Amino acid sequence: RGWHTATRLSNDRIMIVGGAQIGKARTITLSSTFQLIPTKSDYTSINIVPWKTLASARAGHTATILANNYILITGGMLAKDFFSPQNTLNSMELFNENGEQKSLTVKLSNARAFHSATKLEDGRVLIFGGLGSETTTVGKAEIFHPDIVQGIRANPRILDHRKNRFFHSATFMSNGSVVMLGGVTLTG
């Protein structure tokens, strides 16, 4: 399994979401999720427990913990012709740690994979960069408002950013800024 997410939950379990099984003959995108449950406090022994099935199989997505222990899953790609532009996703999924799924009617304005999703101090999520649906890097950042968890439809706010990139890191700083480092850019 590669291009999955591994997210630490509040109960010190680790949730593994999606990803791809990459083989010589073909690549398969996964819709499975499971939890790693430590049986010893030093994590030298764990149980692997199947969890939920995603509405859309995805790899190269993000998983971000929101308030009330909800997990926001954004974007990603399907593995068939993996880097084909029509396989980039703009869908989002929402779970809580107990496995309850919430359906989201709002979608990302831009399909993207290998992007970043950074929780901000006020609970919003900055979704930045990524490989887009036209085999280019995405030139717009979006803000996801967690009010959607309360059943209020919220549209992401779109922001312009200077340097389009994917496979980068994004770190929230104590002064409220988000620092983007590295990544891959496409030209042409």
PDB file of C-alpha atoms in Angstrom:
ATOM      1  CA  ARG A   1       0.000   0.000   0.000  1.00  0.00           C
ATOM      2  CA  GLY A   2       1.334   3.419  -0.942  1.00  0.00           C
ATOM      3  CA  TRP A   3      -0.017   6.951  -1.346  1.00  0.00           C
ATOM      4  CA  HIS A   4      -2.409   6.337   1.587  1.00  0.00           C
ATOM      5  CA  THR A   5      -2.873   8.476   4.710  1.00  0.00           C
ATOM      6  CA  ALA A   6      -2.079   7.500   8.302  1.00  0.00           C
ATOM      7  CA  THR A   7      -3.809   9.718  10.873  1.00  0.00           C
ATOM      8  CA  ARG A   8      -3.442   9.524  14.667  1.00  0.00           C
ATOM      9  CA  LEU A   9      -6.843   9.541  16.360  1.00  0.00           C
ATOM     10  CA  SER A  10      -7.542  10.933  19.826  1.00  0.00           C
ATOM     11  CA  ASN A  11      -7.524   7.422  21.350  1.00  0.00           C
ATOM     12  CA  ASP A  12      -3.960   6.818  20.019  1.00  0.00           C
ATOM     13  CA  ARG A  13      -5.224   4.520  17.317  1.00  0.00           C
ATOM     14  CA  ILE A  14      -3.954   5.150  13.794  1.00  0.00           C
ATOM     15  CA  MET A  15      -6.420   5.274  10.915  1.00  0.00           C
ATOM     16  CA  ILE A  16      -5.123   4.160   7.498  1.00  0.00           C
ATOM     17  CA  VAL A  17      -7.216   5.413   4.562  1.00  0.00           C
ATOM     18  CA  GLY A  18      -7.159   4.385   0.901  1.00  0.00           C
ATOM     19  CA  GLY A  19      -3.983   4.309  -1.116  1.00  0.00           C
ATOM     20  CA  ALA A  20      -2.845   2.127  -3.977  1.00  0.00           C
ATOM     21  CA  GLN A  21      -1.363  -1.314  -4.413  1.00  0.00           C
ATOM     22  CA  ILE A  22       1.327  -0.749  -6.985  1.00  0.00           C
ATOM     23  CA  GLY A  23       2.347  -3.748  -9.039  1.00  0.00           C
ATOM     24  CA  LYS A  24       4.325  -4.521 -12.171  1.00  0.00           C
ATOM     25  CA  ALA A  25       1.272  -5.279 -14.284  1.00  0.00           C
ATOM     26  CA  ARG A  26      -1.236  -2.842 -12.795  1.00  0.00           C
ATOM     27  CA  THR A  27      -2.050  -0.471  -9.960  1.00  0.00           C
ATOM     28  CA  ILE A  28      -5.241  -0.834  -7.904  1.00  0.00           C
ATOM     29  CA  THR A  29      -6.743   2.085  -5.974  1.00  0.00           C
ATOM     30  CA  LEU A  30      -8.069   1.084  -2.549  1.00  0.00           C
ATOM     31  CA  SER A  31     -11.318   2.113  -0.876  1.00  0.00           C
ATOM     32  CA  SER A  32     -10.554   0.257   2.343  1.00  0.00           C
ATOM     33  CA  THR A  33      -9.712   1.806   5.683  1.00  0.00           C
ATOM     34  CA  PHE A  34      -8.475   0.171   8.854  1.00  0.00           C
ATOM     35  CA  GLN A  35      -7.255   1.077  12.304  1.00  0.00           C
ATOM     36  CA  LEU A  36      -3.997   0.113  13.945  1.00  0.00           C
ATOM     37  CA  ILE A  37      -4.778  -0.494  17.608  1.00  0.00           C
ATOM     38  CA  PRO A  38      -1.817  -0.744  19.983  1.00  0.00           C
ATOM     39  CA  THR A  39      -1.962  -3.670  22.383  1.00  0.00           C
ATOM     40  CA  LYS A  40       1.133  -2.397  24.206  1.00  0.00           C
ATOM     41  CA  SER A  41       1.808   1.216  25.142  1.00  0.00           C
ATOM     42  CA  ASP A  42       5.129   1.245  23.269  1.00  0.00           C
ATOM     43  CA  TYR A  43       3.464   0.165  19.981  1.00  0.00           C
ATOM     44  CA  THR A  44       5.582  -3.000  19.756  1.00  0.00           C
ATOM     45  CA  SER A  45       2.366  -4.958  19.275  1.00  0.00           C
ATOM     46  CA  ILE A  46      -0.712  -3.823  17.339  1.00  0.00           C
ATOM     47  CA  ASN A  47      -3.975  -5.235  16.063  1.00  0.00           C
ATOM     48  CA  ILE A  48      -5.064  -4.358  12.522  1.00  0.00           C
ATOM     49  CA  VAL A  49      -8.835  -3.902  12.439  1.00  0.00           C
ATOM     50  CA  PRO A  50     -10.805  -3.294   9.199  1.00  0.00           C
ATOM     51  CA  TRP A  51     -12.884  -0.143   9.504  1.00  0.00           C
ATOM     52  CA  LYS A  52     -15.013   1.591   6.860  1.00  0.00           C
ATOM     53  CA  THR A  53     -15.189   1.602   3.080  1.00  0.00           C
ATOM     54  CA  LEU A  54     -14.724   4.927   1.313  1.00  0.00           C
ATOM     55  CA  ALA A  55     -17.423   6.134  -1.076  1.00  0.00           C
ATOM     56  CA  SER A  56     -14.617   6.624  -3.644  1.00  0.00           C
ATOM     57  CA  ALA A  57     -11.400   4.663  -3.831  1.00  0.00           C
ATOM     58  CA  ARG A  58      -8.536   7.160  -3.668  1.00  0.00           C
ATOM     59  CA  ALA A  59      -4.775   7.530  -3.400  1.00  0.00           C
ATOM     60  CA  GLY A  60      -2.728  10.713  -3.052  1.00  0.00           C
ATOM     61  CA  HIS A  61      -5.501  12.278  -0.926  1.00  0.00           C
ATOM     62  CA  THR A  62      -5.342  14.019   2.462  1.00  0.00           C
ATOM     63  CA  ALA A  63      -6.907  13.197   5.847  1.00  0.00           C
ATOM     64  CA  THR A  64      -7.311  16.054   8.334  1.00  0.00           C
ATOM     65  CA  ILE A  65      -8.695  15.861  11.897  1.00  0.00           C
ATOM     66  CA  LEU A  66     -11.401  18.483  12.503  1.00  0.00           C
ATOM     67  CA  ALA A  67     -13.176  19.564  15.709  1.00  0.00           C
ATOM     68  CA  ASN A  68     -15.187  16.861  17.477  1.00  0.00           C
ATOM     69  CA  ASN A  69     -12.791  14.264  16.042  1.00  0.00           C
ATOM     70  CA  TYR A  70     -14.169  14.325  12.508  1.00  0.00           C
ATOM     71  CA  ILE A  71     -11.754  13.336   9.740  1.00  0.00           C
ATOM     72  CA  LEU A  72     -11.951  15.204   6.423  1.00  0.00           C
ATOM     73  CA  ILE A  73     -10.738  13.211   3.393  1.00  0.00           C
ATOM     74  CA  THR A  74     -10.073  15.384   0.310  1.00  0.00           C
ATOM     75  CA  GLY A  75      -9.174  14.757  -3.324  1.00  0.00           C
ATOM     76  CA  GLY A  76      -6.846  12.078  -4.572  1.00  0.00           C
ATOM     77  CA  MET A  77      -6.682   9.968  -7.729  1.00  0.00           C
ATOM     78  CA  LEU A  78      -7.919   6.676  -9.107  1.00  0.00           C
ATOM     79  CA  ALA A  79      -5.244   4.177 -10.090  1.00  0.00           C
ATOM     80  CA  LYS A  80      -6.424   3.208 -13.570  1.00  0.00           C
ATOM     81  CA  ASP A  81      -4.023   5.112 -15.828  1.00  0.00           C
ATOM     82  CA  PHE A  82      -2.933   6.669 -12.547  1.00  0.00           C
ATOM     83  CA  PHE A  83      -1.647  10.007 -13.809  1.00  0.00           C
ATOM     84  CA  SER A  84      -4.418  10.436 -16.351  1.00  0.00           C
ATOM     85  CA  PRO A  85      -6.136  13.815 -15.809  1.00  0.00           C
ATOM     86  CA  GLN A  86      -9.676  12.431 -15.763  1.00  0.00           C
ATOM     87  CA  ASN A  87      -8.817  10.303 -12.723  1.00  0.00           C
ATOM     88  CA  THR A  88      -8.158  13.214 -10.338  1.00  0.00           C
ATOM     89  CA  LEU A  89     -10.931  13.607  -7.724  1.00  0.00           C
ATOM     90  CA  ASN A  90     -12.694  16.714  -6.393  1.00  0.00           C
ATOM     91  CA  SER A  91     -14.811  14.806  -3.874  1.00  0.00           C
ATOM     92  CA  MET A  92     -14.544  14.929  -0.083  1.00  0.00           C
ATOM     93  CA  GLU A  93     -15.628  12.475   2.603  1.00  0.00           C
ATOM     94  CA  LEU A  94     -16.173  12.962   6.313  1.00  0.00           C
ATOM     95  CA  PHE A  95     -15.987  10.411   9.170  1.00  0.00           C
ATOM     96  CA  ASN A  96     -15.901  10.647  12.919  1.00  0.00           C
ATOM     97  CA  GLU A  97     -13.670   8.416  15.018  1.00  0.00           C
ATOM     98  CA  ASN A  98     -16.601   6.110  15.749  1.00  0.00           C
ATOM     99  CA  GLY A  99     -17.001   5.420  12.037  1.00  0.00           C
ATOM    100  CA  GLU A 100     -20.101   7.510  11.392  1.00  0.00           C
ATOM    101  CA  GLN A 101     -20.004   8.858   7.840  1.00  0.00           C
ATOM    102  CA  LYS A 102     -21.437  12.238   6.862  1.00  0.00           C
ATOM    103  CA  SER A 103     -22.247  12.895   3.265  1.00  0.00           C
ATOM    104  CA  LEU A 104     -20.815  16.095   1.834  1.00  0.00           C
ATOM    105  CA  THR A 105     -22.644  17.850  -0.982  1.00  0.00           C
ATOM    106  CA  VAL A 106     -19.886  20.411  -1.408  1.00  0.00           C
ATOM    107  CA  LYS A 107     -16.915  19.460  -3.589  1.00  0.00           C
ATOM    108  CA  LEU A 108     -13.488  20.946  -4.106  1.00  0.00           C
ATOM    109  CA  SER A 109     -13.529  23.651  -6.766  1.00  0.00           C
ATOM    110  CA  ASN A 110     -10.500  21.987  -8.338  1.00  0.00           C
ATOM    111  CA  ALA A 111      -9.840  18.258  -8.551  1.00  0.00           C
ATOM    112  CA  ARG A 112      -6.434  17.622  -6.962  1.00  0.00           C
ATOM    113  CA  ALA A 113      -4.097  14.907  -5.715  1.00  0.00           C
ATOM    114  CA  PHE A 114      -0.808  15.002  -3.810  1.00  0.00           C
ATOM    115  CA  HIS A 115      -1.902  18.325  -2.291  1.00  0.00           C
ATOM    116  CA  SER A 116      -1.803  19.496   1.324  1.00  0.00           C
ATOM    117  CA  ALA A 117      -4.649  20.121   3.762  1.00  0.00           C
ATOM    118  CA  THR A 118      -3.665  22.099   6.857  1.00  0.00           C
ATOM    119  CA  LYS A 119      -5.981  22.727   9.812  1.00  0.00           C
ATOM    120  CA  LEU A 120      -5.891  26.395  10.802  1.00  0.00           C
ATOM    121  CA  GLU A 121      -6.221  27.787  14.324  1.00  0.00           C
ATOM    122  CA  ASP A 122      -9.921  28.650  13.843  1.00  0.00           C
ATOM    123  CA  GLY A 123     -10.731  25.108  12.661  1.00  0.00           C
ATOM    124  CA  ARG A 124     -10.887  25.839   8.934  1.00  0.00           C
ATOM    125  CA  VAL A 125      -8.738  23.767   6.570  1.00  0.00           C
ATOM    126  CA  LEU A 126      -6.413  25.269   3.945  1.00  0.00           C
ATOM    127  CA  ILE A 127      -6.282  22.982   0.886  1.00  0.00           C
ATOM    128  CA  PHE A 128      -3.261  23.927  -1.204  1.00  0.00           C
ATOM    129  CA  GLY A 129      -1.695  22.935  -4.514  1.00  0.00           C
ATOM    130  CA  GLY A 130      -1.754  19.453  -5.921  1.00  0.00           C
ATOM    131  CA  LEU A 131      -1.717  17.750  -9.273  1.00  0.00           C
ATOM    132  CA  GLY A 132      -4.873  18.787 -11.101  1.00  0.00           C
ATOM    133  CA  SER A 133      -7.259  17.292 -13.613  1.00  0.00           C
ATOM    134  CA  GLU A 134      -5.422  18.723 -16.617  1.00  0.00           C
ATOM    135  CA  THR A 135      -2.048  17.153 -15.718  1.00  0.00           C
ATOM    136  CA  THR A 136      -0.969  20.525 -14.365  1.00  0.00           C
ATOM    137  CA  THR A 137      -0.459  21.805 -10.864  1.00  0.00           C
ATOM    138  CA  VAL A 138      -3.482  23.450  -9.262  1.00  0.00           C
ATOM    139  CA  GLY A 139      -3.186  27.241  -9.144  1.00  0.00           C
ATOM    140  CA  LYS A 140      -5.881  27.876  -6.538  1.00  0.00           C
ATOM    141  CA  ALA A 141      -5.942  27.206  -2.809  1.00  0.00           C
ATOM    142  CA  GLU A 142      -9.270  26.562  -1.076  1.00  0.00           C
ATOM    143  CA  ILE A 143     -10.589  26.997   2.447  1.00  0.00           C
ATOM    144  CA  PHE A 144     -12.919  24.324   3.816  1.00  0.00           C
ATOM    145  CA  HIS A 145     -15.250  25.573   6.558  1.00  0.00           C
ATOM    146  CA  PRO A 146     -16.023  22.869   9.147  1.00  0.00           C
ATOM    147  CA  ASP A 147     -19.542  24.263   9.603  1.00  0.00           C
ATOM    148  CA  ILE A 148     -20.467  21.559   7.110  1.00  0.00           C
ATOM    149  CA  VAL A 149     -20.176  19.113  10.029  1.00  0.00           C
ATOM    150  CA  GLN A 150     -23.151  20.846  11.639  1.00  0.00           C
ATOM    151  CA  GLY A 151     -25.212  20.288   8.489  1.00  0.00           C
ATOM    152  CA  ILE A 152     -24.684  23.748   6.985  1.00  0.00           C
ATOM    153  CA  ARG A 153     -23.670  23.729   3.338  1.00  0.00           C
ATOM    154  CA  ALA A 154     -20.460  25.689   2.970  1.00  0.00           C
ATOM    155  CA  ASN A 155     -18.588  26.485  -0.223  1.00  0.00           C
ATOM    156  CA  PRO A 156     -14.819  26.509  -0.142  1.00  0.00           C
ATOM    157  CA  ARG A 157     -13.326  29.978  -0.576  1.00  0.00           C
ATOM    158  CA  ILE A 158     -10.796  30.054  -3.403  1.00  0.00           C
ATOM    159  CA  LEU A 159      -7.440  31.805  -2.949  1.00  0.00           C
ATOM    160  CA  ASP A 160      -4.714  32.484  -5.493  1.00  0.00           C
ATOM    161  CA  HIS A 161      -1.205  31.406  -4.599  1.00  0.00           C
ATOM    162  CA  ARG A 162       2.128  32.173  -6.199  1.00  0.00           C
ATOM    163  CA  LYS A 163       3.845  28.858  -6.782  1.00  0.00           C
ATOM    164  CA  ASN A 164       1.866  25.870  -8.016  1.00  0.00           C
ATOM    165  CA  ARG A 165       3.217  22.617  -6.585  1.00  0.00           C
ATOM    166  CA  PHE A 166       2.438  19.072  -5.465  1.00  0.00           C
ATOM    167  CA  PHE A 167       4.267  16.581  -3.202  1.00  0.00           C
ATOM    168  CA  HIS A 168       5.086  19.559  -0.927  1.00  0.00           C
ATOM    169  CA  SER A 169       4.825  20.000   2.842  1.00  0.00           C
ATOM    170  CA  ALA A 170       2.611  22.513   4.626  1.00  0.00           C
ATOM    171  CA  THR A 171       3.176  23.464   8.276  1.00  0.00           C
ATOM    172  CA  PHE A 172       0.932  25.629  10.461  1.00  0.00           C
ATOM    173  CA  MET A 173       3.007  28.130  12.459  1.00  0.00           C
ATOM    174  CA  SER A 174       2.233  29.689  15.863  1.00  0.00           C
ATOM    175  CA  ASN A 175       1.827  33.147  14.260  1.00  0.00           C
ATOM    176  CA  GLY A 176      -1.085  31.823  12.176  1.00  0.00           C
ATOM    177  CA  SER A 177       0.778  31.480   8.875  1.00  0.00           C
ATOM    178  CA  VAL A 178       1.238  28.298   6.852  1.00  0.00           C
ATOM    179  CA  VAL A 179       4.691  27.608   5.427  1.00  0.00           C
ATOM    180  CA  MET A 180       4.852  25.632   2.157  1.00  0.00           C
ATOM    181  CA  LEU A 181       8.152  23.894   1.451  1.00  0.00           C
ATOM    182  CA  GLY A 182       9.516  21.939  -1.482  1.00  0.00           C
ATOM    183  CA  GLY A 183       7.401  19.992  -3.876  1.00  0.00           C
ATOM    184  CA  VAL A 184       7.277  19.481  -7.610  1.00  0.00           C
ATOM    185  CA  THR A 185       6.261  22.071 -10.169  1.00  0.00           C
ATOM    186  CA  LEU A 186       5.327  21.488 -13.814  1.00  0.00           C
ATOM    187  CA  THR A 187       6.203  23.868 -16.614  1.00  0.00           C
ATOM    188  CA  GLY A 188       5.039  24.054 -20.179  1.00  0.00           C
TER     189      GLY A 188
END
